[in-house]
Amino acid sequence: MTGDSEGDESVTLDLLKKKMAEFAKERDWDRFHSPRNLLLALVGEVGELSEIFQWRGEVPKGLPDWKEEDKVHLGEELSDVLLYLVRLSDICGIDLGKAALRKVDLNALKYPVSLSKASSKTHNNNNNNNTGSESA
Amino acid sequence: MTGDSEGDESVTLDLLKKKMAEFAKERDWDRFHSPRNLLLALVGEVGELSEIFQWRGEVPKGLPDWKEEDKVHLGEELSDVLLYLVRLSDICGIDLGKAALRKVDLNALKYPVSLSKASSKTHNNNNNNNTGSESA
Amino acid sequence: MTGDSEGDESVTLDLLKKKMAEFAKERDWDRFHSPRNLLLALVGEVGELSEIFQWRGEVPKGLPDWKEEDKVHLGEELSDVLLYLVRLSDICGIDLGKAALRKVDLNALKYPVSLSKASSKTHNNNNNNNTGSESA
Amino acid sequence: MTGDSEGDESVTLDLLKKKMAEFAKERDWDRFHSPRNLLLALVGEVGELSEIFQWRGEVPKGLPDWKEEDKVHLGEELSDVLLYLVRLSDICGIDLGKAALRKVDLNALKYPVSLSKASSKTHNNNNNNNTGSESA
């Protein structure tokens, strides 16, 4: 198959989970895919993702001044993190898509629109974390 | 909506991207969602994910001896990493689903089944990384 | 003892190593301090360190506009990373101070002053990593 | 100088701080060493450290079965993390040695010997973090 013909409208977490499971099975790699091995591999990929951004100072949204090859490299590192995250979830028996939808709902309850707008006004002056998807 | 009624067969990366974009817009958080802010938030969540596994020693697949509440907590941390990864990709203008499918194809070319099976035999005795989704 | 009376001129890595070893022994925690447990604990602390910087955008050197309590918190998170790094090195049988001095020497050979100055001129326009202490 | 003649009994954090400052100054790299650039570089090195451990499963203390070259590589990655941590602290105006001694004292107050020994008995069955150097 080729991914080039598809946008992510059609890409489910379940499809990636099945591709990763098949990939490992074909190569006899299941025995290496323990939860903590996969977690450390994920940390390694997050490190590679960070290296792309480490000497650039602040980066504007959309990466307007990046070379195409750098954007392609970024897409690969983001994908490596995603693929290990999907695999780790599968090996742990966690339904990642279901958990993610539930977490979005929990975040909506934790950060009501009105309060969040108010608190965000002084956001740069404090160290609160209420600007994304925090743990309950 | 409620995530509880859905499994991840139906959850696309695009759906999560739209939910995160809507979530930030409603709370006036877009101005805080710069690439490097989101990357550091992602690293923070990977840290919380690691804390769940840090004192457990090796953990068997499926987490047979984990309490239900610990599995729920794990699902939340895995989700936090995913949600920031999806948001970071969106803010950078990267089609994460498309990139992930492309990366799986690249990995298949990089790690041919036959060679990979052979190399995996001595896997524990070396430090190669050819057991997952490495960067090209 | 109190750390408040000392500056880091006098603090050796060996002193911290001994304090961490004594701390674990007194609490019967040695059995939990395996290499991978400590590595994941280190990743957890790096996550907490990142959370301090995650929503601030670029931060100027010296943190001129930070509240004193935020600087104290930062010092605690930097310390947590250091203490686990020292403990991990000790448990792995690595002489961290000796290794660090050797690495500085290796970096000096890898990045000669003249060449590095030249390459740094275009530094923001590329993604090279030659601005710090990279692996040989 | 050569680090090979010294063990870490004599290596202070202040010495490493001065060496890193001199290293950056000589190469005209100070302008790249902003707090968040250094933090992301640190995360990158933690990723490289994790890659060394990612496919090994549980690793015994002292790394008895590791090849000498793998131990040398480990020492280099541990050093890279340390050197960026020291540099980040310096750029932020934090006295890392002083902060680390203070943190050890805080941890001793937070985890009294008697209570910690008791709680450690059931350690593997819960997800508490009281086995190291946690933030206050």
CSV table of N, CA, C and O in Angstrom, one decimal, chain D residues 24-131:
chain,number,residue,atom,x,y,z
D,24,ALA,N,31.4,27.3,25.1
D,24,ALA,CA,30.5,28.1,24.3
D,24,ALA,C,31.0,29.4,23.9
D,24,ALA,O,30.9,29.8,22.7
D,25,LYS,N,31.7,30.1,24.8
D,25,LYS,CA,32.3,31.4,24.5
D,25,LYS,C,33.3,31.3,23.3
D,25,LYS,O,33.3,32.1,22.4
D,26,GLU,N,34.2,30.3,23.4
D,26,GLU,CA,35.2,30.1,22.4
D,26,GLU,C,34.6,29.9,21.0
D,26,GLU,O,35.2,30.3,20.0
D,27,ARG,N,33.5,29.3,21.0
D,27,ARG,CA,32.8,28.9,19.7
D,27,ARG,C,31.7,29.9,19.2
D,27,ARG,O,31.0,29.7,18.3
D,28,ASP,N,31.6,31.0,20.0
D,28,ASP,CA,30.5,32.0,19.7
D,28,ASP,C,29.1,31.3,19.7
D,28,ASP,O,28.3,31.7,18.9
D,29,TRP,N,28.9,30.4,20.7
D,29,TRP,CA,27.7,29.7,20.8
D,29,TRP,C,26.7,30.2,21.9
D,29,TRP,O,25.6,29.7,22.0
D,30,ASP,N,27.2,31.2,22.6
D,30,ASP,CA,26.3,31.8,23.7
D,30,ASP,C,25.0,32.2,23.2
D,30,ASP,O,24.0,32.0,23.9
D,31,ARG,N,24.9,32.8,22.0
D,31,ARG,CA,23.6,33.3,21.5
D,31,ARG,C,22.6,32.1,21.2
D,31,ARG,O,21.4,32.3,21.1
D,32,PHE,N,23.1,30.9,21.1
D,32,PHE,CA,22.2,29.8,20.9
D,32,PHE,C,21.8,29.1,22.2
D,32,PHE,O,20.9,28.3,22.2
D,33,HIS,N,22.5,29.4,23.3
D,33,HIS,CA,22.3,28.8,24.5
D,33,HIS,C,21.2,29.5,25.4
D,33,HIS,O,21.5,30.0,26.5
D,34,SER,N,20.0,29.6,24.8
D,34,SER,CA,18.9,30.2,25.6
D,34,SER,C,18.3,29.0,26.4
D,34,SER,O,18.5,27.9,26.2
D,35,PRO,N,17.6,29.4,27.5
D,35,PRO,CA,17.0,28.3,28.4
D,35,PRO,C,16.2,27.2,27.6
D,35,PRO,O,16.5,26.1,27.8
D,36,ARG,N,15.3,27.6,26.8
D,36,ARG,CA,14.5,26.6,26.1
D,36,ARG,C,15.3,25.8,25.0
D,36,ARG,O,15.0,24.6,24.8
D,37,ASN,N,16.2,26.5,24.4
D,37,ASN,CA,17.1,25.7,23.4
D,37,ASN,C,17.9,24.6,24.2
D,37,ASN,O,17.9,23.5,23.8
D,38,LEU,N,18.4,25.0,25.3
D,38,LEU,CA,19.2,24.1,26.1
D,38,LEU,C,18.3,23.0,26.7
D,38,LEU,O,18.7,21.8,26.8
D,39,LEU,N,17.1,23.3,27.1
D,39,LEU,CA,16.2,22.3,27.6
D,39,LEU,C,15.8,21.3,26.6
D,39,LEU,O,15.9,20.1,26.8
D,40,LEU,N,15.6,21.7,25.4
D,40,LEU,CA,15.2,20.8,24.3
D,40,LEU,C,16.5,19.9,23.9
D,40,LEU,O,16.3,18.8,23.6
D,41,ALA,N,17.7,20.5,24.0
D,41,ALA,CA,18.9,19.8,23.8
D,41,ALA,C,19.0,18.7,24.9
D,41,ALA,O,19.4,17.5,24.6
D,42,LEU,N,18.7,19.0,26.1
D,42,LEU,CA,18.7,18.1,27.2
D,42,LEU,C,17.8,16.9,26.9
D,42,LEU,O,18.1,15.8,27.1
D,43,VAL,N,16.6,17.3,26.5
D,43,VAL,CA,15.6,16.2,26.2
D,43,VAL,C,16.1,15.3,25.1
D,43,VAL,O,15.9,14.1,25.1
D,44,GLY,N,16.8,15.9,24.1
D,44,GLY,CA,17.4,15.1,23.0
D,44,GLY,C,18.4,14.1,23.6
D,44,GLY,O,18.4,12.9,23.1
D,45,GLU,N,19.2,14.5,24.5
D,45,GLU,CA,20.2,13.7,25.1
D,45,GLU,C,19.6,12.6,26.0
D,45,GLU,O,20.1,11.4,26.0
D,46,VAL,N,18.5,12.9,26.7
D,46,VAL,CA,17.8,11.9,27.5
D,46,VAL,C,17.2,10.8,26.5
D,46,VAL,O,17.2,9.7,26.9
D,47,GLY,N,16.8,11.3,25.3
D,47,GLY,CA,16.4,10.3,24.4
D,47,GLY,C,17.5,9.3,23.9
D,47,GLY,O,17.2,8.1,23.8
D,48,GLU,N,18.7,9.9,23.7
D,48,GLU,CA,19.8,9.0,23.3
D,48,GLU,C,20.2,8.1,24.5
D,48,GLU,O,20.5,6.9,24.2
D,49,LEU,N,20.1,8.6,25.7
D,49,LEU,CA,20.3,7.7,26.8
D,49,LEU,C,19.3,6.6,26.9
D,49,LEU,O,19.7,5.4,27.1
D,50,SER,N,18.1,6.9,26.6
D,50,SER,CA,17.0,5.9,26.7
D,50,SER,C,17.2,4.8,25.6
D,50,SER,O,16.9,3.6,25.8
D,51,GLU,N,17.7,5.3,24.4
D,51,GLU,CA,17.9,4.3,23.3
D,51,GLU,C,18.9,3.2,23.7
D,51,GLU,O,18.8,2.1,23.2
D,52,ILE,N,19.8,3.5,24.6
D,52,ILE,CA,20.8,2.5,25.0
D,52,ILE,C,20.1,1.4,25.8
D,52,ILE,O,20.5,0.2,25.7
D,53,PHE,N,19.0,1.8,26.5
D,53,PHE,CA,18.4,0.8,27.3
D,53,PHE,C,17.1,0.2,26.7
D,53,PHE,O,16.5,-0.7,27.3
D,54,GLN,N,16.7,0.7,25.6
D,54,GLN,CA,15.3,0.5,25.1
D,54,GLN,C,15.0,-1.0,24.8
D,54,GLN,O,13.9,-1.4,25.0
D,55,TRP,N,15.9,-1.8,24.2
D,55,TRP,CA,15.5,-3.1,23.8
D,55,TRP,C,16.2,-4.2,24.7
D,55,TRP,O,16.2,-5.4,24.4
D,56,ARG,N,16.6,-3.8,25.9
D,56,ARG,CA,17.4,-4.8,26.7
D,56,ARG,C,16.6,-5.5,27.8
D,56,ARG,O,17.1,-6.4,28.5
D,57,GLY,N,15.3,-5.1,28.0
D,57,GLY,CA,14.6,-5.7,29.1
D,57,GLY,C,15.3,-5.2,30.4
D,57,GLY,O,16.1,-4.3,30.3
D,58,GLU,N,15.0,-5.8,31.5
D,58,GLU,CA,15.6,-5.4,32.8
D,58,GLU,C,17.1,-5.6,32.7
D,58,GLU,O,17.6,-6.5,32.2
D,59,VAL,N,17.8,-4.6,33.3
D,59,VAL,CA,19.2,-4.6,33.3
D,59,VAL,C,19.7,-4.6,34.7
D,59,VAL,O,19.3,-3.8,35.5
D,60,PRO,N,20.6,-5.6,35.0
D,60,PRO,CA,21.1,-5.8,36.4
D,60,PRO,C,22.0,-4.6,36.8
D,60,PRO,O,22.7,-4.1,35.9
D,61,LYS,N,22.1,-4.3,38.1
D,61,LYS,CA,23.0,-3.3,38.6
D,61,LYS,C,24.5,-3.6,38.2
D,61,LYS,O,24.8,-4.8,38.2
D,62,GLY,N,25.2,-2.6,37.8
D,62,GLY,CA,26.6,-2.8,37.5
D,62,GLY,C,26.8,-3.3,36.0
D,62,GLY,O,28.0,-3.4,35.6
D,63,LEU,N,25.7,-3.6,35.3
D,63,LEU,CA,25.8,-3.9,33.9
D,63,LEU,C,26.8,-5.0,33.6
D,63,LEU,O,27.7,-4.9,32.8
D,64,PRO,N,26.7,-6.2,34.4
D,64,PRO,CA,27.8,-7.2,34.3
D,64,PRO,C,28.0,-7.8,32.9
D,64,PRO,O,29.1,-8.1,32.6
D,65,ASP,N,26.9,-7.9,32.1
D,65,ASP,CA,27.1,-8.5,30.8
D,65,ASP,C,27.3,-7.5,29.6
D,65,ASP,O,27.1,-7.9,28.5
D,66,TRP,N,27.6,-6.3,30.0
D,66,TRP,CA,27.7,-5.3,28.9
D,66,TRP,C,29.1,-5.3,28.3
D,66,TRP,O,30.1,-5.4,29.1
D,67,LYS,N,29.2,-5.0,27.0
D,67,LYS,CA,30.5,-4.9,26.4
D,67,LYS,C,31.1,-3.5,26.9
D,67,LYS,O,30.4,-2.6,27.1
D,68,GLU,N,32.5,-3.5,27.0
D,68,GLU,CA,33.2,-2.3,27.5
D,68,GLU,C,32.8,-1.1,26.6
D,68,GLU,O,32.5,0.0,27.1
D,69,GLU,N,32.7,-1.3,25.3
D,69,GLU,CA,32.3,-0.2,24.4
D,69,GLU,C,30.9,0.3,24.7
D,69,GLU,O,30.7,1.5,24.5
D,70,ASP,N,30.0,-0.5,25.1
D,70,ASP,CA,28.7,-0.1,25.4
D,70,ASP,C,28.7,0.7,26.7
D,70,ASP,O,27.9,1.7,26.9
D,71,LYS,N,29.5,0.3,27.7
D,71,LYS,CA,29.6,1.1,28.9
D,71,LYS,C,30.2,2.5,28.6
D,71,LYS,O,29.8,3.5,29.2
D,72,VAL,N,31.2,2.5,27.7
D,72,VAL,CA,31.8,3.8,27.4
D,72,VAL,C,30.7,4.7,26.7
D,72,VAL,O,30.6,5.9,27.0
D,73,HIS,N,29.9,4.1,25.8
D,73,HIS,CA,28.9,4.9,25.2
D,73,HIS,C,27.9,5.4,26.2
D,73,HIS,O,27.5,6.6,26.1
D,74,LEU,N,27.5,4.5,27.2
D,74,LEU,CA,26.6,5.0,28.2
D,74,LEU,C,27.2,6.1,29.0
D,74,LEU,O,26.5,7.1,29.3
D,75,GLY,N,28.5,6.1,29.3
D,75,GLY,CA,29.1,7.2,30.0
D,75,GLY,C,29.0,8.5,29.2
D,75,GLY,O,28.9,9.6,29.8
D,76,GLU,N,29.1,8.4,27.9
D,76,GLU,CA,29.1,9.6,27.1
D,76,GLU,C,27.6,10.2,27.1
D,76,GLU,O,27.5,11.4,27.2
D,77,GLU,N,26.6,9.3,27.0
D,77,GLU,CA,25.3,9.8,27.0
D,77,GLU,C,24.9,10.4,28.4
D,77,GLU,O,24.2,11.4,28.5
D,78,LEU,N,25.3,9.7,29.5
D,78,LEU,CA,25.0,10.3,30.8
D,78,LEU,C,25.7,11.6,30.9
D,78,LEU,O,25.1,12.6,31.5
D,79,SER,N,26.9,11.8,30.4
D,79,SER,CA,27.6,13.0,30.4
D,79,SER,C,27.0,14.1,29.6
D,79,SER,O,26.9,15.3,30.0
D,80,ASP,N,26.4,13.8,28.4
D,80,ASP,CA,25.7,14.8,27.6
D,80,ASP,C,24.6,15.4,28.4
D,80,ASP,O,24.3,16.6,28.4
D,81,VAL,N,23.8,14.5,29.1
D,81,VAL,CA,22.7,15.0,29.9
D,81,VAL,C,23.2,15.9,31.0
D,81,VAL,O,22.7,17.0,31.2
D,82,LEU,N,24.2,15.5,31.7
D,82,LEU,CA,24.8,16.3,32.8
D,82,LEU,C,25.3,17.6,32.3
D,82,LEU,O,25.0,18.7,32.9
D,83,LEU,N,26.0,17.6,31.2
D,83,LEU,CA,26.6,18.9,30.7
D,83,LEU,C,25.5,19.9,30.3
D,83,LEU,O,25.7,21.1,30.5
D,84,TYR,N,24.5,19.4,29.6
D,84,TYR,CA,23.4,20.4,29.3
D,84,TYR,C,22.6,20.8,30.5
D,84,TYR,O,22.2,21.9,30.6
D,85,LEU,N,22.5,19.9,31.5
D,85,LEU,CA,21.8,20.3,32.7
D,85,LEU,C,22.6,21.4,33.5
D,85,LEU,O,22.0,22.3,34.0
D,86,VAL,N,23.9,21.2,33.5
D,86,VAL,CA,24.8,22.2,34.2
D,86,VAL,C,24.7,23.5,33.4
D,86,VAL,O,24.6,24.6,34.0
D,87,ARG,N,24.7,23.4,32.1
D,87,ARG,CA,24.7,24.7,31.3
D,87,ARG,C,23.3,25.4,31.4
D,87,ARG,O,23.3,26.6,31.6
D,88,LEU,N,22.3,24.6,31.4
D,88,LEU,CA,20.9,25.2,31.5
D,88,LEU,C,20.8,25.9,32.9
D,88,LEU,O,20.3,27.0,33.0
D,89,SER,N,21.3,25.2,33.9
D,89,SER,CA,21.2,25.8,35.3
D,89,SER,C,22.0,27.1,35.3
D,89,SER,O,21.5,28.2,35.8
D,90,ASP,N,23.2,27.1,34.7
D,90,ASP,CA,24.0,28.3,34.7
D,90,ASP,C,23.3,29.5,33.9
D,90,ASP,O,23.2,30.6,34.4
D,91,ILE,N,22.8,29.2,32.8
D,91,ILE,CA,22.1,30.2,32.0
D,91,ILE,C,20.8,30.7,32.7
D,91,ILE,O,20.4,31.9,32.5
D,92,CYS,N,20.2,29.9,33.5
D,92,CYS,CA,19.0,30.3,34.3
D,92,CYS,C,19.4,31.0,35.6
D,92,CYS,O,18.6,31.5,36.3
D,93,GLY,N,20.7,31.1,35.9
D,93,GLY,CA,21.2,31.7,37.1
D,93,GLY,C,20.9,30.9,38.4
D,93,GLY,O,20.8,31.4,39.5
D,94,ILE,N,20.8,29.6,38.2
D,94,ILE,CA,20.6,28.7,39.3
D,94,ILE,C,21.9,28.1,39.8
D,94,ILE,O,22.6,27.5,38.9
D,95,ASP,N,22.2,28.1,41.1
D,95,ASP,CA,23.3,27.4,41.6
D,95,ASP,C,23.0,26.0,41.8
D,95,ASP,O,22.4,25.6,42.8
D,96,LEU,N,23.3,25.1,40.9
D,96,LEU,CA,22.8,23.7,40.8
D,96,LEU,C,23.3,22.9,42.0
D,96,LEU,O,22.6,22.2,42.6
D,97,GLY,N,24.6,23.1,42.4
D,97,GLY,CA,25.1,22.4,43.5
D,97,GLY,C,24.4,22.7,44.8
D,97,GLY,O,24.0,21.8,45.6
D,98,LYS,N,24.2,24.0,45.0
D,98,LYS,CA,23.5,24.4,46.2
D,98,LYS,C,22.0,23.9,46.2
D,98,LYS,O,21.5,23.5,47.2
D,99,ALA,N,21.4,24.0,45.1
D,99,ALA,CA,20.0,23.6,44.9
D,99,ALA,C,19.9,22.1,45.2
D,99,ALA,O,19.0,21.6,45.8
D,100,ALA,N,20.9,21.3,44.7
D,100,ALA,CA,20.9,19.8,44.9
D,100,ALA,C,21.0,19.5,46.3
D,100,ALA,O,20.3,18.6,46.8
D,101,LEU,N,21.9,20.1,47.0
D,101,LEU,CA,22.1,19.8,48.5
D,101,LEU,C,20.8,20.2,49.2
D,101,LEU,O,20.4,19.4,50.1
D,102,ARG,N,20.2,21.3,48.9
D,102,ARG,CA,19.0,21.7,49.5
D,102,ARG,C,17.9,20.7,49.2
D,102,ARG,O,17.1,20.3,50.1
D,103,LYS,N,17.8,20.2,48.0
D,103,LYS,CA,16.8,19.2,47.6
D,103,LYS,C,16.9,17.9,48.4
D,103,LYS,O,15.9,17.3,48.8
D,104,VAL,N,18.2,17.5,48.6
D,104,VAL,CA,18.4,16.2,49.4
D,104,VAL,C,17.9,16.4,50.8
D,104,VAL,O,17.2,15.5,51.3
D,105,ASP,N,18.1,17.6,51.3
D,105,ASP,CA,17.6,17.9,52.7
D,105,ASP,C,16.1,17.9,52.7
D,105,ASP,O,15.4,17.3,53.6
D,106,LEU,N,15.4,18.5,51.7
D,106,LEU,CA,14.0,18.5,51.6
D,106,LEU,C,13.4,17.1,51.5
D,106,LEU,O,12.4,16.7,52.1
D,107,ASN,N,14.1,16.3,50.7
D,107,ASN,CA,13.7,14.9,50.5
D,107,ASN,C,13.7,14.1,51.8
D,107,ASN,O,12.9,13.3,52.1
D,108,ALA,N,14.8,14.4,52.6
D,108,ALA,CA,14.9,13.7,53.9
D,108,ALA,C,13.8,14.1,54.8
D,108,ALA,O,13.3,13.2,55.6
D,109,LEU,N,13.3,15.3,54.7
D,109,LEU,CA,12.2,15.7,55.6
D,109,LEU,C,10.9,15.1,55.0
D,109,LEU,O,10.0,14.7,55.8
D,110,LYS,N,10.8,15.0,53.7
D,110,LYS,CA,9.6,14.5,53.1
D,110,LYS,C,9.4,13.0,53.2
D,110,LYS,O,8.3,12.5,53.4
D,111,TYR,N,10.5,12.3,53.3
D,111,TYR,CA,10.5,10.9,53.4
D,111,TYR,C,11.3,10.4,54.6
D,111,TYR,O,12.4,9.9,54.5
D,112,PRO,N,10.7,10.5,55.8
D,112,PRO,CA,11.3,10.1,57.0
D,112,PRO,C,11.7,8.6,56.9
D,112,PRO,O,10.9,7.8,56.3
D,113,VAL,N,12.8,8.2,57.4
D,113,VAL,CA,13.3,6.8,57.3
D,113,VAL,C,12.3,5.8,57.7
D,113,VAL,O,11.9,4.9,57.0
D,114,SER,N,11.7,6.0,58.9
D,114,SER,CA,10.7,4.9,59.4
D,114,SER,C,9.5,4.8,58.4
D,114,SER,O,9.3,3.7,58.0
D,115,LEU,N,8.9,5.8,58.1
D,115,LEU,CA,7.7,5.8,57.3
D,115,LEU,C,8.0,5.2,55.9
D,115,LEU,O,7.3,4.4,55.3
D,116,SER,N,9.2,5.6,55.3
D,116,SER,CA,9.6,5.2,54.0
D,116,SER,C,9.8,3.7,54.0
D,116,SER,O,9.4,3.0,53.0
D,117,LYS,N,10.5,3.2,55.0
D,117,LYS,CA,10.7,1.7,55.1
D,117,LYS,C,9.4,1.0,55.1
D,117,LYS,O,9.2,0.0,54.3
D,118,ALA,N,8.4,1.5,55.8
D,118,ALA,CA,7.1,0.8,55.9
D,118,ALA,C,6.5,0.8,54.5
D,118,ALA,O,6.0,-0.2,54.0
D,119,SER,N,6.4,2.0,53.9
D,119,SER,CA,5.7,2.1,52.7
D,119,SER,C,6.3,1.3,51.6
D,119,SER,O,5.7,0.8,50.7
D,120,SER,N,7.7,1.2,51.7
D,120,SER,CA,8.4,0.5,50.6
D,120,SER,C,8.0,-1.0,50.5
D,120,SER,O,8.2,-1.7,49.5
D,121,LYS,N,7.4,-1.5,51.6
D,121,LYS,CA,7.1,-3.0,51.6
D,121,LYS,C,6.1,-3.3,50.5
D,121,LYS,O,6.1,-4.3,49.9
D,122,THR,N,5.1,-2.4,50.3
D,122,THR,CA,4.1,-2.7,49.3
D,122,THR,C,4.4,-1.9,48.0
D,122,THR,O,3.5,-1.7,47.2
D,123,HIS,N,5.6,-1.5,47.8
D,123,HIS,CA,6.0,-0.6,46.8
D,123,HIS,C,5.6,-1.1,45.4
D,123,HIS,O,5.0,-0.4,44.6
D,124,ASN,N,5.8,-2.4,45.1
D,124,ASN,CA,5.5,-2.9,43.7
D,124,ASN,C,4.0,-2.9,43.5
D,124,ASN,O,3.6,-3.0,42.3
D,125,ASN,N,3.2,-2.8,44.5
D,125,ASN,CA,1.8,-2.9,44.3
D,125,ASN,C,1.1,-1.6,44.1
D,125,ASN,O,-0.1,-1.5,44.0
D,126,ASN,N,1.8,-0.5,44.2
D,126,ASN,CA,1.1,0.7,44.0
D,126,ASN,C,2.0,1.6,43.1
D,126,ASN,O,3.0,1.2,42.6
D,127,ASN,N,1.5,2.8,42.9
D,127,ASN,CA,2.2,3.7,42.0
D,127,ASN,C,2.7,4.9,42.6
D,127,ASN,O,2.8,6.0,42.1
D,128,ASN,N,3.0,4.8,43.9
D,128,ASN,CA,3.6,6.0,44.6
D,128,ASN,C,5.0,6.2,44.1
D,128,ASN,O,5.6,5.4,43.5
D,129,ASN,N,5.5,7.4,44.4
D,129,ASN,CA,6.8,7.8,43.8
D,129,ASN,C,7.8,8.0,44.9
D,129,ASN,O,8.9,8.6,44.7
D,130,ASN,N,7.5,7.5,46.1
D,130,ASN,CA,8.4,7.8,47.2
D,130,ASN,C,9.6,6.9,47.3
D,130,ASN,O,9.9,6.3,48.3
D,131,THR,N,10.3,6.8,46.2
D,131,THR,CA,11.5,6.0,46.2
D,131,THR,C,12.7,6.8,45.7
D,131,THR,O,13.7,6.2,45.2
